[in-house]
Coordinates of C-alpha atoms and ligand atoms in Angstrom, one line a residue:
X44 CA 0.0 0.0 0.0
X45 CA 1.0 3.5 -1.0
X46 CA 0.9 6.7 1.3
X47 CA -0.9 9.1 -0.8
X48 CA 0.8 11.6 -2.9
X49 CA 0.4 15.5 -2.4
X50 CA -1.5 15.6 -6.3
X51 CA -3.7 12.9 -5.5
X52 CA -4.1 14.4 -2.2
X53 CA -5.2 18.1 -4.1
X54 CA -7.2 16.4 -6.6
X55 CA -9.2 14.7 -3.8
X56 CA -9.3 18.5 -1.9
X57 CA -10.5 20.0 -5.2
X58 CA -13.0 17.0 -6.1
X59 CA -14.6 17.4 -2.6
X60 CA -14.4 20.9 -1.2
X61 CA -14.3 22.6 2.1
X62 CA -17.3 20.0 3.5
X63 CA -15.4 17.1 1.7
X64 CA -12.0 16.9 3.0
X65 CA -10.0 17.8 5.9
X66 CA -6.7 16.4 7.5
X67 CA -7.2 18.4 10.5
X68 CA -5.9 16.3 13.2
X69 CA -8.6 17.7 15.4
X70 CA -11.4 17.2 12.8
X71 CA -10.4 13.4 12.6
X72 CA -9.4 12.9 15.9
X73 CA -13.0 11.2 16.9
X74 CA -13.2 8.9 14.1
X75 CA -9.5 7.5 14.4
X76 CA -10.8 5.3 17.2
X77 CA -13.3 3.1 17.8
X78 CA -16.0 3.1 20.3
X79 CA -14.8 0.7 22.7
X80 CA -11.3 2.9 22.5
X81 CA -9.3 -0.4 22.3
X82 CA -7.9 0.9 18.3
X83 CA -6.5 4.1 17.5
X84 CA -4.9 4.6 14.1
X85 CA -3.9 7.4 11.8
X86 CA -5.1 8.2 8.3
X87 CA -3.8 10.7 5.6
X88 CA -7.1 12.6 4.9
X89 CA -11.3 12.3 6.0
X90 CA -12.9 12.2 3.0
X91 CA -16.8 12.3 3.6
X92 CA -18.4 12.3 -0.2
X93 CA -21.9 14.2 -0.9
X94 CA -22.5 12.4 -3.3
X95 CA -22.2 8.4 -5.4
X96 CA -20.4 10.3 -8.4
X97 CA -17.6 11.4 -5.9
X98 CA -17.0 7.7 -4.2
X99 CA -16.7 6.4 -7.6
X100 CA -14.1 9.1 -8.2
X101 CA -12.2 8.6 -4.5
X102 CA -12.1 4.9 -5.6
X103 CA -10.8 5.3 -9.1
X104 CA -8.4 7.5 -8.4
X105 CA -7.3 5.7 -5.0
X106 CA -7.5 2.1 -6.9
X107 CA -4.9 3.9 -9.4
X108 CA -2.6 4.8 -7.1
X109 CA -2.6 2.1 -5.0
X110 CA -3.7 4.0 -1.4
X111 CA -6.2 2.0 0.8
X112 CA -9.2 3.3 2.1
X113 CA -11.3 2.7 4.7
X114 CA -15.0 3.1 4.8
X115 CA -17.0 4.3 8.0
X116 CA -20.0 4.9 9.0
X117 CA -21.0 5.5 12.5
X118 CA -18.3 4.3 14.0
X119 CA -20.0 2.1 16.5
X120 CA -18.0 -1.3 15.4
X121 CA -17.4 -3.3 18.3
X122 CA -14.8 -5.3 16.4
X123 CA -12.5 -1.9 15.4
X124 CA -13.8 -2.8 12.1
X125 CA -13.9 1.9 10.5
X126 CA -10.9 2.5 12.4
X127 CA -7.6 2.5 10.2
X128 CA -4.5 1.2 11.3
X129 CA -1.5 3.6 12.8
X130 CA 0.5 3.7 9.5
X131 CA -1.2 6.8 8.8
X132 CA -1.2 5.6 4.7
X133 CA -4.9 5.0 4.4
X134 CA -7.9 7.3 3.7
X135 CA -11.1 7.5 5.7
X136 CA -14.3 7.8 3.6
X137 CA -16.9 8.3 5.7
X138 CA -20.7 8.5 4.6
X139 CA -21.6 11.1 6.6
X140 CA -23.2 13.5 4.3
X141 CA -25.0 11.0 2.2
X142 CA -27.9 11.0 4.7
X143 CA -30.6 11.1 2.3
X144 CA -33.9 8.3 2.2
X145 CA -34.0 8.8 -1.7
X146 CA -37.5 7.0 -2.0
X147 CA -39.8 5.2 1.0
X148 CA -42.8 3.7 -1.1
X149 CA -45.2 2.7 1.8
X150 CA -47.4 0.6 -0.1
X151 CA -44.8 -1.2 -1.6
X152 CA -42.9 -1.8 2.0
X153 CA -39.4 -0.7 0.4
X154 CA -37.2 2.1 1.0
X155 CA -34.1 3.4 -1.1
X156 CA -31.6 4.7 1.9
X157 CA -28.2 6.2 1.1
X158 CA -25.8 4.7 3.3
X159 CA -25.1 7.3 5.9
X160 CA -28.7 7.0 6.7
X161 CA -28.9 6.7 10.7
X162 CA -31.1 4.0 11.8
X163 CA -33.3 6.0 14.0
X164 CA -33.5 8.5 11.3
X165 CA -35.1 5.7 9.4
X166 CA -37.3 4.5 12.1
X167 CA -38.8 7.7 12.6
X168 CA -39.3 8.3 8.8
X169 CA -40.8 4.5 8.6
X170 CA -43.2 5.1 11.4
X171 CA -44.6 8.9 10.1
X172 CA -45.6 7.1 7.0
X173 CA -47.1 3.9 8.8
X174 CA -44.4 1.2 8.6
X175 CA -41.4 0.3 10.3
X176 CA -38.1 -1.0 9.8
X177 CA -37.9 -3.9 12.0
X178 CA -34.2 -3.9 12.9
X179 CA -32.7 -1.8 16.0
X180 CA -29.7 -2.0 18.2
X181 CA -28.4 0.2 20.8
X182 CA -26.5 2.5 19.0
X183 CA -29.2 3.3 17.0
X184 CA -28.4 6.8 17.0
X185 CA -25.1 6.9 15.1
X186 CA -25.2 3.1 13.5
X187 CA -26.0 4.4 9.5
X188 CA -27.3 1.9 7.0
X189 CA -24.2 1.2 5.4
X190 CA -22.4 0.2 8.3
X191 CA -25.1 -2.1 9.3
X192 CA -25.6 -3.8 5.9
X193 CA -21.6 -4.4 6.1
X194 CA -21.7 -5.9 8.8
X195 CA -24.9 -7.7 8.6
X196 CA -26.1 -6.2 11.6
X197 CA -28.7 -8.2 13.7
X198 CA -29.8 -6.5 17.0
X199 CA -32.8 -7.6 19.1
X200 CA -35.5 -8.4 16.6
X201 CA -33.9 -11.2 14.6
X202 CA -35.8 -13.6 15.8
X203 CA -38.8 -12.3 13.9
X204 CA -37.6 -10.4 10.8
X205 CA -34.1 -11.8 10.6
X206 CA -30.5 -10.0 10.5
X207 CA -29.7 -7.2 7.4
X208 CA -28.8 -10.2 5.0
X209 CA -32.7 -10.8 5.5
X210 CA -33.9 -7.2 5.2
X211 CA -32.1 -5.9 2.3
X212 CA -33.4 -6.3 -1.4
X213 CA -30.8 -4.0 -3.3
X214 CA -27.2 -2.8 -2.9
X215 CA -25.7 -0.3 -4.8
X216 CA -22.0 0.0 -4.3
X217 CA -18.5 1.2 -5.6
X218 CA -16.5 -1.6 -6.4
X219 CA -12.4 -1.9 -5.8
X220 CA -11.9 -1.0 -9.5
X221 CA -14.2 2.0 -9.1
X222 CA -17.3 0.8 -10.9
X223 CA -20.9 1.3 -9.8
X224 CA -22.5 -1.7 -9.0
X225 CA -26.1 -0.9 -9.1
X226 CA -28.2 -3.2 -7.6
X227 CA -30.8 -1.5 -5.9
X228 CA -34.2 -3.0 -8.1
X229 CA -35.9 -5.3 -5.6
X230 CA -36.4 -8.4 -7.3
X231 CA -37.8 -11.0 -5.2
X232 CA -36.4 -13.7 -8.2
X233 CA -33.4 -13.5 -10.0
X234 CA -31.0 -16.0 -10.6
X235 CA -28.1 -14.8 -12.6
X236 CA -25.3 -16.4 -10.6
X237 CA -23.3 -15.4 -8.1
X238 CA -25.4 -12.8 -5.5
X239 CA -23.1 -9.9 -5.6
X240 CA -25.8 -8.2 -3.1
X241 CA -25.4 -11.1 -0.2
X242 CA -21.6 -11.2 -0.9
X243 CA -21.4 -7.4 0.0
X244 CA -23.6 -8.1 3.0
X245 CA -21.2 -8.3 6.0
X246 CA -18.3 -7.9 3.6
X247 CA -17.6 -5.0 6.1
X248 CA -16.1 -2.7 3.4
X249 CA -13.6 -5.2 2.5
X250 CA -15.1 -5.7 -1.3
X251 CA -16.8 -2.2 -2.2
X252 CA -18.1 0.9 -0.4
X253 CA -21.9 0.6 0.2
X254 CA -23.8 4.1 -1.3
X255 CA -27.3 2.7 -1.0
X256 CA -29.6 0.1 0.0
X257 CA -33.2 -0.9 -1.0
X258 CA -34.6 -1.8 2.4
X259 CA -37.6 -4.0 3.7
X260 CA -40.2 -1.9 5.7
X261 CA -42.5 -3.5 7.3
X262 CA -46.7 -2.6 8.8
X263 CA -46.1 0.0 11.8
X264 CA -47.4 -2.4 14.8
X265 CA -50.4 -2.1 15.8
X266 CA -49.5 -1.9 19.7
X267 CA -46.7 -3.2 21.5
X268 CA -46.7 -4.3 25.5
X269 CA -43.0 -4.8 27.0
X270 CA -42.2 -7.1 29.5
X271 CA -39.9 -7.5 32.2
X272 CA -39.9 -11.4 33.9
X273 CA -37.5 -12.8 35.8
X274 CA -36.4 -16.9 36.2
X275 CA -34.1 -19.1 37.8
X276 CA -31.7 -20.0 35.0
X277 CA -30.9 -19.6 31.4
X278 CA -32.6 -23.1 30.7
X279 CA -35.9 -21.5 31.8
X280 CA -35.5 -18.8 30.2
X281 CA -35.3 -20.7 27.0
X282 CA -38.0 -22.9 28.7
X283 CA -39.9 -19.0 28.8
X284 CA -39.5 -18.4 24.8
X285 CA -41.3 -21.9 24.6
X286 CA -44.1 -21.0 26.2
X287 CA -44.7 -17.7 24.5
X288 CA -43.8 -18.9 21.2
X289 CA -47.1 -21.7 21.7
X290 CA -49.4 -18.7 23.5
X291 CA -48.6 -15.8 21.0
X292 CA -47.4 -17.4 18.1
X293 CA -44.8 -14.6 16.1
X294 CA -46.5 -12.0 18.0
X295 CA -43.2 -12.1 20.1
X296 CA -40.6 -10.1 18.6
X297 CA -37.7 -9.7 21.3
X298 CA -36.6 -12.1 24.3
X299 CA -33.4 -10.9 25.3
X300 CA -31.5 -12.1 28.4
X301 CA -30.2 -9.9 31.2
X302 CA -28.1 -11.7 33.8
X303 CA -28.3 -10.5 37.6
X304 CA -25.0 -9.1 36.9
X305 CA -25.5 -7.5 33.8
X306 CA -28.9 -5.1 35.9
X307 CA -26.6 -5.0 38.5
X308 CA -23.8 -2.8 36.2
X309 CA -26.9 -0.8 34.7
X310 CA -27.9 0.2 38.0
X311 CA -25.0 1.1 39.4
X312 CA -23.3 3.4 36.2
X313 CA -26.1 4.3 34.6
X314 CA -28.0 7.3 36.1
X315 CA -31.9 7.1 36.6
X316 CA -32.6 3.4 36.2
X317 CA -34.3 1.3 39.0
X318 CA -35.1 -2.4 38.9
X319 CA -38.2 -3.7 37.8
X320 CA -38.9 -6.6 39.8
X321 CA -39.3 -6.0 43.4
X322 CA -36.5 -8.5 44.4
X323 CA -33.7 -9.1 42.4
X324 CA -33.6 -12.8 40.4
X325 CA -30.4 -14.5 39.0
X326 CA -31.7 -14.2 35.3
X327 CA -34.1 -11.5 33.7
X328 CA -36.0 -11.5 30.3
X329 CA -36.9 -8.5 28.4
X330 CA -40.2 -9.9 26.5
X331 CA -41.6 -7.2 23.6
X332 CA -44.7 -8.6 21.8
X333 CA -46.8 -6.7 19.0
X334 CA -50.6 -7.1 17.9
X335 CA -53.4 -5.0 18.0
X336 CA -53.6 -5.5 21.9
X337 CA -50.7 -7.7 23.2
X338 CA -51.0 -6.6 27.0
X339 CA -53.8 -9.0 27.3
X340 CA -51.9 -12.2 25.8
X341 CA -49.0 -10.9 27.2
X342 CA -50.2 -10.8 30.3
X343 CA -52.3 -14.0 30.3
X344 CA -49.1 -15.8 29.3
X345 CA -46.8 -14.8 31.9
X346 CA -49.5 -15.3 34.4
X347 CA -49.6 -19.2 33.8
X348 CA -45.7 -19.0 34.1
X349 CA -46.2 -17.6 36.7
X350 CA -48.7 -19.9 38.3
X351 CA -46.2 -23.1 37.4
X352 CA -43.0 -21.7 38.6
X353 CA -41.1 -21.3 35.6
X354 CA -40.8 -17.8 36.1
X355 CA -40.7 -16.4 39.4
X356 CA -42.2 -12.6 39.1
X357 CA -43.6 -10.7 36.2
X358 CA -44.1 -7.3 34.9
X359 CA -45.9 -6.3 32.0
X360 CA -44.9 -2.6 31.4
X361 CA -48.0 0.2 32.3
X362 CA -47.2 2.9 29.6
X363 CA -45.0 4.1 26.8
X364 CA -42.5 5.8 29.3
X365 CA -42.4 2.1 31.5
X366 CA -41.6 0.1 28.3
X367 CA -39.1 2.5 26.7
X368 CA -37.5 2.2 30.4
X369 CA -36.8 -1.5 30.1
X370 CA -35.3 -1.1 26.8
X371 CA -33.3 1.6 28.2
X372 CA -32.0 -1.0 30.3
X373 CA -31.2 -3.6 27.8
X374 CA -29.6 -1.2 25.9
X375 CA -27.3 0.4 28.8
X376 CA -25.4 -2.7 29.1
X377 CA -22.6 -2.3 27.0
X378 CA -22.2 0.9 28.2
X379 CA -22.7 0.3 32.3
X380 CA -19.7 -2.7 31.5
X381 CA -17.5 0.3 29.6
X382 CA -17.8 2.2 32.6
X383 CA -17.3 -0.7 34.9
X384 CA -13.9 -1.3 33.8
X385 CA -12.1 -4.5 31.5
X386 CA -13.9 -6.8 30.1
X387 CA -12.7 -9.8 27.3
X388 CA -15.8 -9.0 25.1
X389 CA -17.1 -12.1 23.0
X390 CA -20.2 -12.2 20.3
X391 CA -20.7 -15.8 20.3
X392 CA -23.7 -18.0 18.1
X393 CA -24.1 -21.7 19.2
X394 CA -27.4 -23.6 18.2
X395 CA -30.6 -22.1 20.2
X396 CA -31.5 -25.3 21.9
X397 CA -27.8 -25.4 23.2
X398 CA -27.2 -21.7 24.6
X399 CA -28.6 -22.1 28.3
X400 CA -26.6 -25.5 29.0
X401 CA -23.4 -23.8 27.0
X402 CA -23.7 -20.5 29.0
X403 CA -23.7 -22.1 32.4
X404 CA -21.0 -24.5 31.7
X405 CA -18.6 -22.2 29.7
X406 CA -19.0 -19.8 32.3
X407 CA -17.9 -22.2 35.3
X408 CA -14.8 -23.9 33.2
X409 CA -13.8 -19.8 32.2
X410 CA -14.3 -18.9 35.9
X411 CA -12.3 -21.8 37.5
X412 CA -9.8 -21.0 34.7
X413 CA -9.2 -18.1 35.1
X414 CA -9.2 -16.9 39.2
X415 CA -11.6 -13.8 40.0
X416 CA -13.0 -13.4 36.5
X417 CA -16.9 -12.5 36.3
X418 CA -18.6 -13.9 33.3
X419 CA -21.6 -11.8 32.1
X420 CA -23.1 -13.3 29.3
X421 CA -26.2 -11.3 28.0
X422 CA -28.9 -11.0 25.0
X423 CA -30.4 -12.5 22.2
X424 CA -31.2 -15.7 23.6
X425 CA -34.1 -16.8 21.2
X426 CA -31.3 -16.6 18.5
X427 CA -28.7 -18.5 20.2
X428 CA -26.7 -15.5 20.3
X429 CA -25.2 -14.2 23.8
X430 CA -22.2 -11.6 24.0
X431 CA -20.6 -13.7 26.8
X432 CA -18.4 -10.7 28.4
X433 CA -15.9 -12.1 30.8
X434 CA -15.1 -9.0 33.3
X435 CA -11.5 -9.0 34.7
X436 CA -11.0 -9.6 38.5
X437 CA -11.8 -6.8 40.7
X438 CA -9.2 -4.2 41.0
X439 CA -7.0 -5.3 37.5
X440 CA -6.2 -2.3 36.0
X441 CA -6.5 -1.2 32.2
X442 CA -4.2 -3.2 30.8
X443 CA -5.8 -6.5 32.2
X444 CA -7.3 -6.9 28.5
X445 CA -3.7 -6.8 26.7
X446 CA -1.6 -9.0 29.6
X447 CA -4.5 -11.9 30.0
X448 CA -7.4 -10.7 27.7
X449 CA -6.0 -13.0 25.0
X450 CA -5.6 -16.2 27.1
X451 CA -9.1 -15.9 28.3
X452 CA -10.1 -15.0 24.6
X453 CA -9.1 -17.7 23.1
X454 CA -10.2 -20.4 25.9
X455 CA -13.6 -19.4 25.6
X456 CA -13.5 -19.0 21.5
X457 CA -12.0 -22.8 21.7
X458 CA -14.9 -23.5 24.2
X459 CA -17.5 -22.5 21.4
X460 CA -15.8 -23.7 18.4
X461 CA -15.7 -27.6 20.2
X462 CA -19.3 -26.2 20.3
X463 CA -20.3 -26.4 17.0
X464 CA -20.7 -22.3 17.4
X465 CA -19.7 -19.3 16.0
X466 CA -16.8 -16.9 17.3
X467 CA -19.1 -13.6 15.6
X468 CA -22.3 -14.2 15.8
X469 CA -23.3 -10.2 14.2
X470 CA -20.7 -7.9 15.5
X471 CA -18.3 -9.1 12.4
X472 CA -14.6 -9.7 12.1
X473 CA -12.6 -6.3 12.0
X474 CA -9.3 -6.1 12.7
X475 CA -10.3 -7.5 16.6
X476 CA -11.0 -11.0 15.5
X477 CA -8.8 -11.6 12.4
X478 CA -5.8 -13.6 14.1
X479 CA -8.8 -15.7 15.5
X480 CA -10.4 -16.4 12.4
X481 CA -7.4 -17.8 11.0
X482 CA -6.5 -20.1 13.7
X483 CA -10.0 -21.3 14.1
X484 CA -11.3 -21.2 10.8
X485 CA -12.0 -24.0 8.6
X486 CA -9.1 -24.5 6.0
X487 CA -12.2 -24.1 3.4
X488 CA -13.8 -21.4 4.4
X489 CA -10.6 -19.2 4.8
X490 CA -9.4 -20.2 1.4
X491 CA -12.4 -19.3 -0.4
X492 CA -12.7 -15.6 1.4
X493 CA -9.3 -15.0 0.5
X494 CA -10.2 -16.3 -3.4
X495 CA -13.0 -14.0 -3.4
X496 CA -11.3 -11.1 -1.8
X497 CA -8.0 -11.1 -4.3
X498 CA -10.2 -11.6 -7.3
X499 CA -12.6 -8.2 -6.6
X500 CA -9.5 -6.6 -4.9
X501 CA -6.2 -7.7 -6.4
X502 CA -4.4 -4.4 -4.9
X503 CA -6.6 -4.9 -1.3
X504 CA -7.1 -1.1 -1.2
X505 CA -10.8 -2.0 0.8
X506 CA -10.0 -2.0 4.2
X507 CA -7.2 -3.8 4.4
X508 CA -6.2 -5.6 7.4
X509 CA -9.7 -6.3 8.4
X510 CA -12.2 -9.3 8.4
X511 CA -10.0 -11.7 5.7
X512 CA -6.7 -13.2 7.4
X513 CA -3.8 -12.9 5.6
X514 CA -2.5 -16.8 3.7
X515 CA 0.5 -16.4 6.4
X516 CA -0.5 -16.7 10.1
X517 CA 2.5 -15.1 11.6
X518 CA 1.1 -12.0 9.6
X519 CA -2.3 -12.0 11.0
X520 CA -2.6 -10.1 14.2
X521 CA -3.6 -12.4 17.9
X522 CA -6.8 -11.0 19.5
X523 CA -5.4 -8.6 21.7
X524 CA -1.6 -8.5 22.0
X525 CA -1.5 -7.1 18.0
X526 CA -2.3 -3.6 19.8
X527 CA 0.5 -3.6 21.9
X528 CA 3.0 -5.3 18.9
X529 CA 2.0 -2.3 16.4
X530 CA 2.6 0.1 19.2
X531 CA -1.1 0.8 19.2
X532 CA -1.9 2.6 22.2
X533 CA -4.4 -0.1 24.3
Ligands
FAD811 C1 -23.9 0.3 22.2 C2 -23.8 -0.6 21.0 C3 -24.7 -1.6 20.8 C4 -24.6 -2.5 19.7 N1 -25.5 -3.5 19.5 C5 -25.4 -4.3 18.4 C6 -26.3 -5.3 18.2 O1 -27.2 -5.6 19.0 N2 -26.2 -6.0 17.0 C7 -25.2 -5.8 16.1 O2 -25.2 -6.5 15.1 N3 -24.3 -4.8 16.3 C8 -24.4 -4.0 17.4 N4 -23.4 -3.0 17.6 C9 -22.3 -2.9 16.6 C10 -22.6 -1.8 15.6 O3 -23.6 -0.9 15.9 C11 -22.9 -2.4 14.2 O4 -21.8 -3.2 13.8 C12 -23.3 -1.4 13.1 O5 -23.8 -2.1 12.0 C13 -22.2 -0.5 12.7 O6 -22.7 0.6 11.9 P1 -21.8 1.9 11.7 O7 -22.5 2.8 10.8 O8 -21.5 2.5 13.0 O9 -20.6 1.3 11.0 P2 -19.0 1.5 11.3 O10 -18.7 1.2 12.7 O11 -18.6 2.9 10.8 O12 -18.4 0.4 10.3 C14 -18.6 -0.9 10.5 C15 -18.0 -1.8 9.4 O13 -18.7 -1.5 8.2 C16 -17.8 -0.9 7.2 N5 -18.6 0.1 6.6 C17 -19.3 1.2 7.1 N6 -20.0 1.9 6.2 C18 -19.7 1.2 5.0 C19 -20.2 1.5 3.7 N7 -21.0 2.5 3.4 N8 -19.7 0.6 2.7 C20 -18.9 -0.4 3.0 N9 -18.5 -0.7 4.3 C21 -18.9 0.2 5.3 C22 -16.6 -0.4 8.0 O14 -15.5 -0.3 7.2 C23 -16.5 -1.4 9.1 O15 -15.9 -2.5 8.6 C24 -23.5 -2.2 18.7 C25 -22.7 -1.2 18.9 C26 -22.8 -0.4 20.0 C27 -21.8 0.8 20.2

């Protein structure tokens, strides 16, 4: 890779303008790390397009000159997947200004999003004209669509609608060579070979940059009753989904799973929450259900758990402001555990059916392990999908993550692959899980990403270093300890 010239440098200036360009180190300074603040790296210029025209310009020109670029959204990655690395070669394109819903046809439940679209953006233009986009995660308010079809974002209504890859009908996208790949008719048949839409889907800007997406919408619901329950163990909790599943049929959108330990951290960093059961319970559920009146099924439901044990209190939220405070805190967790202090983070998949009895176990083998650890495993339950979040013994300071972050890493990444599971279940690869990939991956599978990624990007300007492990493993960074070999600042 090539640090950019000063003439490609002015052409870029002069192609983008004022709004377009900057190599202000203060300008860029917030979107040379990530959100966690684990990756900091360096980048020649911000370039942050208008317009499609102007991407397919960056990436010709870039493509030419051999200079990589990496493309960023909202820079909520949890995998450091929009943050460059610290040779300070690469450029930053971010989609920023291409905030734009081009089309939303309500009858026809599509809508034709540029890619710096934020998702609550969307949601609230969905919902004024009577539908809804049935996909939302905690950092709603930055994640844009781009970044979410990239990585194939999933979030806490999958086990309804389904991730991105299930939502999106059309892509259009810049390739590595700089042509427009437009995609964006939503056919619901069309067999010409190869899907270059689902291969760009959680390619996480490794094969193109995203400029728009042709998006399911979905009917607005008719009403929607929220749900707080707590239960004695992860199997009953799956034993919970069971039940609702056979009382409300799909009606049940969201089951997510908040460990004692996880409302604990809420309640203790995040201002203005209070627990919703009276006395605290060693596993919660956040139950959302929608209908034209769900309270009452809802209700009726939980009451018969109720009445046989399996869940040992209830509360069906009163109001808006009651429901939108359970979300609240759902959706606090990653952020109470920031505040908390380190944490080995892991977004792990194993089959539904096996989740409680993996949980439990992993976390006692990880715990003996490794002495004083706390293992908070937390979320989408119904889809098999926890982010199992091993906290470091009280008192380790920062660099707990860097000295023993790895070792604990890859015990409980070994622990899910002899699982049958999946070491990113939506969060993606990035540069954080890379090394990983290639020591865990199957031989075929890591041979045919790299096949696919040399034949659409021969000169890997798209992101390089992220998501597809390089054919030599000594090159491919280790979970952790890469930061402190590049000289990244941890
Ligand atoms: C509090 C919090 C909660 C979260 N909860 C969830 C969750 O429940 N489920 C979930 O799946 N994720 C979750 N995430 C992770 C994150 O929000 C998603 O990965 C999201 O899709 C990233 O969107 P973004 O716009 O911020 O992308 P960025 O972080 O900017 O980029 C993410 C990746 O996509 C690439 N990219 C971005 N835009 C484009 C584009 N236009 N074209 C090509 N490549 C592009 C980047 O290069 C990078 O590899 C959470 C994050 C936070 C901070």
């Amino acid at each position: 890779m090539a640090y950019p010239a000063p003439a490609l440098l002015d052409k870029l200036a002069s192609l983008l303008g004022a709004k377009g360009f900057t190599r202000d180190p203060g300008d860029m300074a917030p979107w040379l790390s990530d959100w966690r603040g684990r990756y900091h790296g360096a980048a020649a210029a911000m370039l942050s397009p208008a317009t499609r025209e102007e991407i397919v310009e960056i990436v010709r020109l870039c493509a030419a000159a051999q200079v990589a670029l990496v493309p960023q959204g909202g820079n909520s990655s949890m995998v450091g997947g929009a943050t460059p690395d610290s040779s300070g070669e690469a450029l930053i394109v971010s989609t920023r200004r291409m905030k734009r819903i081009r089309s939303l046809d309500a009858e026809a439940g599509l809508a034709v999003c540029e890619a710096g679209v934020i998702l609550a953006d969307l949601h609230a233009t969905a919902l004024a004209a009577g539908r809804r986009f049935p996909l939302t995660l905690g950092a709603k308010g930055s994640a844009t669509i781009g970044g979410l079809v990239s990585t194939n974002a999933g979030g806490t209504q999958v086990l309804r609608f389904g991730p991105m890859r299930a939502l999106v009908q059309g892509i259009e996208a810049v390739l590595p060579d700089g042509s427009l790949f437009e995609g964006l008719t939503a056919l619901r048949k069309d067999n010409r070979g190869y899907d270059l839409r689902q291969l760009l889907i959680g390619a996480e800007g490794t094969l193109g940059i995203v400029t728009a997406a042709t998006l399911t919408l979905v009917p607005a619901a008719a009403g929607r009753a929220v749900a707080w329950a707590g239960v004695a163990s992860a199997t009953d909790a799956t034993r919970l989904l069971r039940h609702l599943e056979a009382a409300l049929g799909d009606a049940v959108e969201s089951f997510e799973l908040v460990p004692k330990s996880a409302l604990d951290l809420v309640l203790a960093h995040v201002p203005g929450t209070w627990a919703p059961l009276a006395a605290a319970v060693p596993w919660n559920v956040l139950i959302e259900a929608v209908g034209p009146n769900p309270d009452e099924p809802l209700s009726r439901a939980l009451a018969i758990a109720l009445e046989s044990g399996l869940v040992a209190d209830a509360v069906v939220a009163a109001s808006e402001a009651q429901a939108q405070a359970f979300w609240r805190l759902r959706d606090s967790i990653s952020e109470a555990e920031k505040k908390d202090g380190p944490a080995a983070k892991h977004d792990i998949s194993v089959a539904v059916g096996d989740m409680a009895p993996f949980m439990t176990e992993a976390a006692a083998a990880v715990e003996a392990r490794f002495a004083g650890t706390r293992v908070n495993a937390f979320g989408h339950l119904g889809d098999g999908n926890v982010h199992f979040n091993v906290r470091a013994p009280e008192g380790a300071g920062p660099g707990w993550v860097e000295s023993i972050g790895e070792e604990v890493s890859a015990f409980v990444h070994d622990l899910v692959t002899a699982a049958g599971g999946s070491i990113s279940a939506e969060h993606g690869i990035g540069q954080m899980k890379v090394g990983e990939l290639a020591r865990l991956g199957d031989p075929a599978r890591l041979d045919a990403l790299r096949a696919i990624k040399r034949a659409l990007d021969p000169a890997n300007i798209m992101n390089p270093g992220k998501l597809v492990p390089p054919v030599d493993p000594m090159e491919a960074p280790s979970f952790h300890q890469s930061l402190a070999q590049k000289g990244v600042r941890p």
